[in-house]
Amino acid sequence: MHKITQSIKQNKTYLISLIISITAALIIGGILMDVTGFNPFESYGAMLRGAFGSARVFGNTLTKMITLCLTGLAMTVCAKAGLFNVGGEGQLFLGGLAATMTGVYLQGASPLIAVPLAFLSAIVAGGLYAWIPAVLKVKLKVSEVITTIMLNSVAIYVCTYLVNSSGPLATHDKGVLGGSDAVPEAFRFAQLIPKSNLSTAIFYSAVIAFLCWYIMQKTSIGLEMKVTGENERFAFFAGLPKDKLMIWSMVASGAICGLVGMFEVYGYQIRFQDSISNEFYYDGMLVAMIMNYNPVGIIIMSFFFAVIDIGASAMEFSTGVSGEISEIIFAVIIFLMAAEKGISKAITKKNLQRKVKKTMGKEVQ
Amino acid sequence: MEHIFDVFNIGLLQNTLRTATPVILAAMGGLMTEQAGIMNIGMDGMILIGAFVAVAFSFACASASIGVLIAVLCGILIGLFFALFVVKLKSDEFIIGMALNTFAGGLTVFLLRSIFGVKGTFSNSGIVALPKVHLDFLDSIPVIGPLLNDNSIFVYITWILVFLAWLFLYRTPCGFWLRAAGEHPESLETAGINPDKMKLMASVLCGIFCGFAGAHLSLGYLTMFTEGMSNSRGFIAFACVIFGMANPPKVFLAALLFGFLDALGLRLQSVGVPSDLTSTVPYIATVLMLVYVVVSTDRKKKKKTKQQLVEASERA
């Protein structure tokens, strides 16, 4: 408890500006609703009801939180080591597809064998796909930002081709529009709340989140990663294996994204479809950026984002306000946080200058 | 063998011009910010907003030129907005760029839904397209005639803009300062010019170019707006800027090459390759080209330093 109060004290200004930014972003969202002819109070009410209204929708909110939290952590793992993995979306698609096909091909096998293999395939698929841009960056100095974005589109198009209409992995089930075969029922994660998306994936996610936090904050590898991310040269002269660290952090990031894809399918979607993710990774990235790549902060913030995201789609259904308002609110929070950082920096600089002038003036006298 | 002519024909070149134009425009904007030392990955969002605004005002005012004008004005505003964060408040360019893309994606869909009441795509016969240029005397020339005729007027404007961008950057004092702001801001400051002002100008110019790119995307050939219609073109433009080392003519060629590959993908569909697979061509090509360019420039640099070392040792 003492530790928590201490850390709150340390980050007091940050927390205050975060709360102000969120409030302001919600107000801006309300103004946008008002301008476009909707009642903001009613809409926000619908949003809250959509996220907390029943056990079922709350389960969906928690499921969304898992996705955001894991993708946010995936971004954090590599950002700490100084790499930006913008390609999580593609890694998510490939991981999801690999895990799904593993499940489909192992139909009839024991879940004790099939499920771990599915995990493994998701990790390998996501990790390998992140390994390519990582190696290009570390060995050849090719900007990973562009390559990961490009590889996103490639993965999404290829997966879409594979599972749609005449693709080689498309299902032959009748009455199903697009998608792969369904994962056998024995392999799917158990539902925790009936009819909601919430499954035992939340436990696996908790383990992953804990591991991420533990490795980054409590082990020497985490520290080495941080050193590499903050000052690559220093890491080099300190004799750290910086190339290895960078590549492995990127692979870990891709592996987490691959697992997110698997959880989507095994948790509630049953089969792999090209609609498996609607730019989930980008939202997770925003969460990570807002929280300054702090793992604990990301877990808390992803819950808030999940409430807005799930609530917004329910709001769209009941009041007609476009659910995309959630994206606008997220982006505005980032802009405000960025602005706050700049303004407070400028103020401290001015104060410092004033102080220097004062002391200098005294000395002259 | 007959398939080859299905793929490589005059249509391929026509498509090249069409698909390359928005990328060229955006890349011209991107090279301004790149020269001024800003990593701008928010171009995708800038294009998207430009495309939406152009369609909205072309429809509302029944005039394509008003649509373009407002799109450009919006581009100026976004450029100022971007500069406010990146230059004035010194925020992380990467974060602001990504946030700008998300913001643009959310805002355009939100407005599409709220104003026009549609989801996904807005197309209406009331949207006025950009005029097409037809020169009679070109008709009699084979190949060049059909290639250069009946293009949207923007195709030609783009060529002029590429020339102007080069002229501005390499033949005017202002362009010189802009480049210095990226390369050596300290010496620019010593010369009495504020590098931040140059950066601001670069990002406003980028906004203008991206506004043009968006307007061409939504009013050039297809007179409609689709959710996320920029389709990573902003990022491809960014890649083109790096291939071309932020030099307008080189960037222009890089963007043309991208357009050719994109068009090649479209053509391959007519031979029966699935469209989802052909769509990957430009993205894969971008990665490969990027690797090639980075590796070759690196090698050149190493050679140069080696030569200098040899010369120095000889002198010694």
mmCIF file of C-alpha atoms in Angstrom, chain B residues 186-314:
data_model
loop_
_atom_site.group_PDB
_atom_site.id
_atom_site.type_symbol
_atom_site.label_atom_id
_atom_site.label_comp_id
_atom_site.label_asym_id
_atom_site.label_seq_id
_atom_site.Cartn_x
_atom_site.Cartn_y
_atom_site.Cartn_z
ATOM 1 C CA GLU B 186 22.246 25.653 -35.196
ATOM 2 C CA SER B 187 23.970 27.284 -38.133
ATOM 3 C CA LEU B 188 20.637 28.533 -39.429
ATOM 4 C CA GLU B 189 20.024 30.155 -36.077
ATOM 5 C CA THR B 190 23.441 31.746 -36.226
ATOM 6 C CA ALA B 191 22.445 33.220 -39.580
ATOM 7 C CA GLY B 192 19.542 34.894 -37.829
ATOM 8 C CA ILE B 193 16.733 32.712 -39.088
ATOM 9 C CA ASN B 194 14.472 30.799 -36.774
ATOM 10 C CA PRO B 195 14.558 27.089 -37.725
ATOM 11 C CA ASP B 196 11.210 26.533 -36.018
ATOM 12 C CA LYS B 197 9.614 28.929 -38.492
ATOM 13 C CA MET B 198 11.026 26.880 -41.374
ATOM 14 C CA LYS B 199 9.695 23.696 -39.818
ATOM 15 C CA LEU B 200 6.294 25.305 -39.452
ATOM 16 C CA MET B 201 6.357 26.288 -43.102
ATOM 17 C CA ALA B 202 7.357 22.772 -44.112
ATOM 18 C CA SER B 203 4.500 21.178 -42.237
ATOM 19 C CA VAL B 204 2.000 23.663 -43.661
ATOM 20 C CA LEU B 205 3.313 22.894 -47.155
ATOM 21 C CA CYS B 206 2.937 19.205 -46.361
ATOM 22 C CA GLY B 207 -0.661 19.813 -45.320
ATOM 23 C CA ILE B 208 -1.354 21.622 -48.594
ATOM 24 C CA PHE B 209 0.134 18.824 -50.701
ATOM 25 C CA CYS B 210 -1.745 16.178 -48.751
ATOM 26 C CA GLY B 211 -4.957 18.155 -49.197
ATOM 27 C CA PHE B 212 -4.358 18.044 -52.956
ATOM 28 C CA ALA B 213 -3.596 14.333 -52.758
ATOM 29 C CA GLY B 214 -6.816 13.656 -50.896
ATOM 30 C CA ALA B 215 -8.867 15.737 -53.306
ATOM 31 C CA HIS B 216 -7.416 13.849 -56.245
ATOM 32 C CA LEU B 217 -8.096 10.542 -54.552
ATOM 33 C CA SER B 218 -11.774 11.218 -53.993
ATOM 34 C CA LEU B 219 -12.577 13.507 -56.947
ATOM 35 C CA GLY B 220 -10.075 12.436 -59.575
ATOM 36 C CA TYR B 221 -11.585 9.305 -61.066
ATOM 37 C CA LEU B 222 -13.934 7.796 -58.543
ATOM 38 C CA THR B 223 -16.027 10.709 -57.171
ATOM 39 C CA MET B 224 -16.741 9.037 -53.869
ATOM 40 C CA PHE B 225 -15.471 8.748 -50.343
ATOM 41 C CA THR B 226 -14.795 5.389 -48.715
ATOM 42 C CA GLU B 227 -13.863 4.685 -45.116
ATOM 43 C CA GLY B 228 -10.085 4.610 -44.810
ATOM 44 C CA MET B 229 -9.713 5.272 -48.528
ATOM 45 C CA SER B 230 -6.167 6.564 -48.124
ATOM 46 C CA ASN B 231 -5.254 2.885 -47.689
ATOM 47 C CA SER B 232 -1.706 3.420 -46.364
ATOM 48 C CA ARG B 233 -0.853 5.717 -49.292
ATOM 49 C CA GLY B 234 0.529 8.221 -46.814
ATOM 50 C CA PHE B 235 2.971 5.591 -45.604
ATOM 51 C CA ILE B 236 3.906 4.587 -49.119
ATOM 52 C CA ALA B 237 4.521 8.255 -49.874
ATOM 53 C CA PHE B 238 6.748 8.371 -46.807
ATOM 54 C CA ALA B 239 8.665 5.378 -48.128
ATOM 55 C CA CYS B 240 8.996 7.123 -51.528
ATOM 56 C CA VAL B 241 10.472 10.149 -49.777
ATOM 57 C CA ILE B 242 13.139 7.916 -48.299
ATOM 58 C CA PHE B 243 13.872 6.145 -51.616
ATOM 59 C CA GLY B 244 14.241 9.493 -53.310
ATOM 60 C CA MET B 245 16.317 10.952 -50.485
ATOM 61 C CA ALA B 246 13.810 13.805 -50.259
ATOM 62 C CA ASN B 247 14.850 15.129 -53.661
ATOM 63 C CA PRO B 248 11.715 16.056 -55.709
ATOM 64 C CA PRO B 249 12.657 14.512 -59.092
ATOM 65 C CA LYS B 250 13.935 11.319 -57.464
ATOM 66 C CA VAL B 251 10.897 11.065 -55.215
ATOM 67 C CA PHE B 252 8.728 11.610 -58.282
ATOM 68 C CA LEU B 253 10.363 8.648 -60.008
ATOM 69 C CA ALA B 254 10.016 6.498 -56.897
ATOM 70 C CA ALA B 255 6.306 7.297 -56.703
ATOM 71 C CA LEU B 256 5.896 6.543 -60.402
ATOM 72 C CA LEU B 257 7.551 3.187 -59.845
ATOM 73 C CA PHE B 258 5.121 2.509 -57.017
ATOM 74 C CA GLY B 259 2.230 3.503 -59.289
ATOM 75 C CA PHE B 260 3.515 1.126 -61.946
ATOM 76 C CA LEU B 261 3.622 -1.768 -59.487
ATOM 77 C CA ASP B 262 0.178 -0.945 -58.180
ATOM 78 C CA ALA B 263 -1.156 -0.832 -61.707
ATOM 79 C CA LEU B 264 0.624 -4.088 -62.485
ATOM 80 C CA GLY B 265 -1.274 -5.648 -59.593
ATOM 81 C CA LEU B 266 -4.554 -4.394 -61.025
ATOM 82 C CA ARG B 267 -3.636 -5.767 -64.464
ATOM 83 C CA LEU B 268 -2.732 -9.182 -63.060
ATOM 84 C CA GLN B 269 -6.323 -9.493 -61.900
ATOM 85 C CA SER B 270 -7.406 -9.610 -65.502
ATOM 86 C CA VAL B 271 -5.301 -12.759 -65.975
ATOM 87 C CA GLY B 272 -7.034 -14.452 -63.060
ATOM 88 C CA VAL B 273 -4.739 -13.783 -60.104
ATOM 89 C CA PRO B 274 -6.950 -13.170 -57.036
ATOM 90 C CA SER B 275 -7.326 -9.481 -56.236
ATOM 91 C CA ASP B 276 -6.337 -9.943 -52.601
ATOM 92 C CA LEU B 277 -2.961 -11.274 -53.675
ATOM 93 C CA THR B 278 -2.334 -8.620 -56.319
ATOM 94 C CA SER B 279 -3.092 -5.935 -53.740
ATOM 95 C CA THR B 280 -0.012 -6.987 -51.796
ATOM 96 C CA VAL B 281 2.337 -6.151 -54.702
ATOM 97 C CA PRO B 282 2.934 -2.453 -53.903
ATOM 98 C CA TYR B 283 3.486 -3.135 -50.203
ATOM 99 C CA ILE B 284 5.974 -5.955 -50.752
ATOM 100 C CA ALA B 285 7.706 -3.867 -53.408
ATOM 101 C CA THR B 286 7.956 -0.963 -50.970
ATOM 102 C CA VAL B 287 9.732 -3.115 -48.401
ATOM 103 C CA LEU B 288 12.118 -4.564 -50.984
ATOM 104 C CA MET B 289 12.902 -1.179 -52.518
ATOM 105 C CA LEU B 290 13.470 0.322 -49.103
ATOM 106 C CA VAL B 291 15.926 -2.418 -48.189
ATOM 107 C CA TYR B 292 17.740 -1.981 -51.501
ATOM 108 C CA VAL B 293 18.018 1.803 -51.197
ATOM 109 C CA VAL B 294 19.173 1.755 -47.590
ATOM 110 C CA VAL B 295 21.768 -0.935 -48.231
ATOM 111 C CA SER B 296 23.139 0.726 -51.368
ATOM 112 C CA THR B 297 23.430 4.183 -49.776
ATOM 113 C CA ASP B 298 25.100 2.617 -46.772
ATOM 114 C CA ARG B 299 27.620 0.904 -49.023
ATOM 115 C CA LYS B 300 28.341 4.164 -50.848
ATOM 116 C CA LYS B 301 28.925 5.939 -47.569
ATOM 117 C CA LYS B 302 31.331 3.256 -46.400
ATOM 118 C CA LYS B 303 33.230 3.438 -49.667
ATOM 119 C CA LYS B 304 33.544 7.183 -49.303
ATOM 120 C CA THR B 305 34.910 7.040 -45.790
ATOM 121 C CA LYS B 306 37.313 4.305 -46.848
ATOM 122 C CA GLN B 307 38.542 6.491 -49.707
ATOM 123 C CA GLN B 308 38.964 9.428 -47.381
ATOM 124 C CA LEU B 309 40.937 7.265 -44.992
ATOM 125 C CA VAL B 310 43.179 6.067 -47.793
ATOM 126 C CA GLU B 311 43.722 9.614 -49.022
ATOM 127 C CA ALA B 312 44.496 10.809 -45.525
ATOM 128 C CA SER B 313 47.021 8.056 -44.966
ATOM 129 C CA GLU B 314 48.634 8.794 -48.318
#
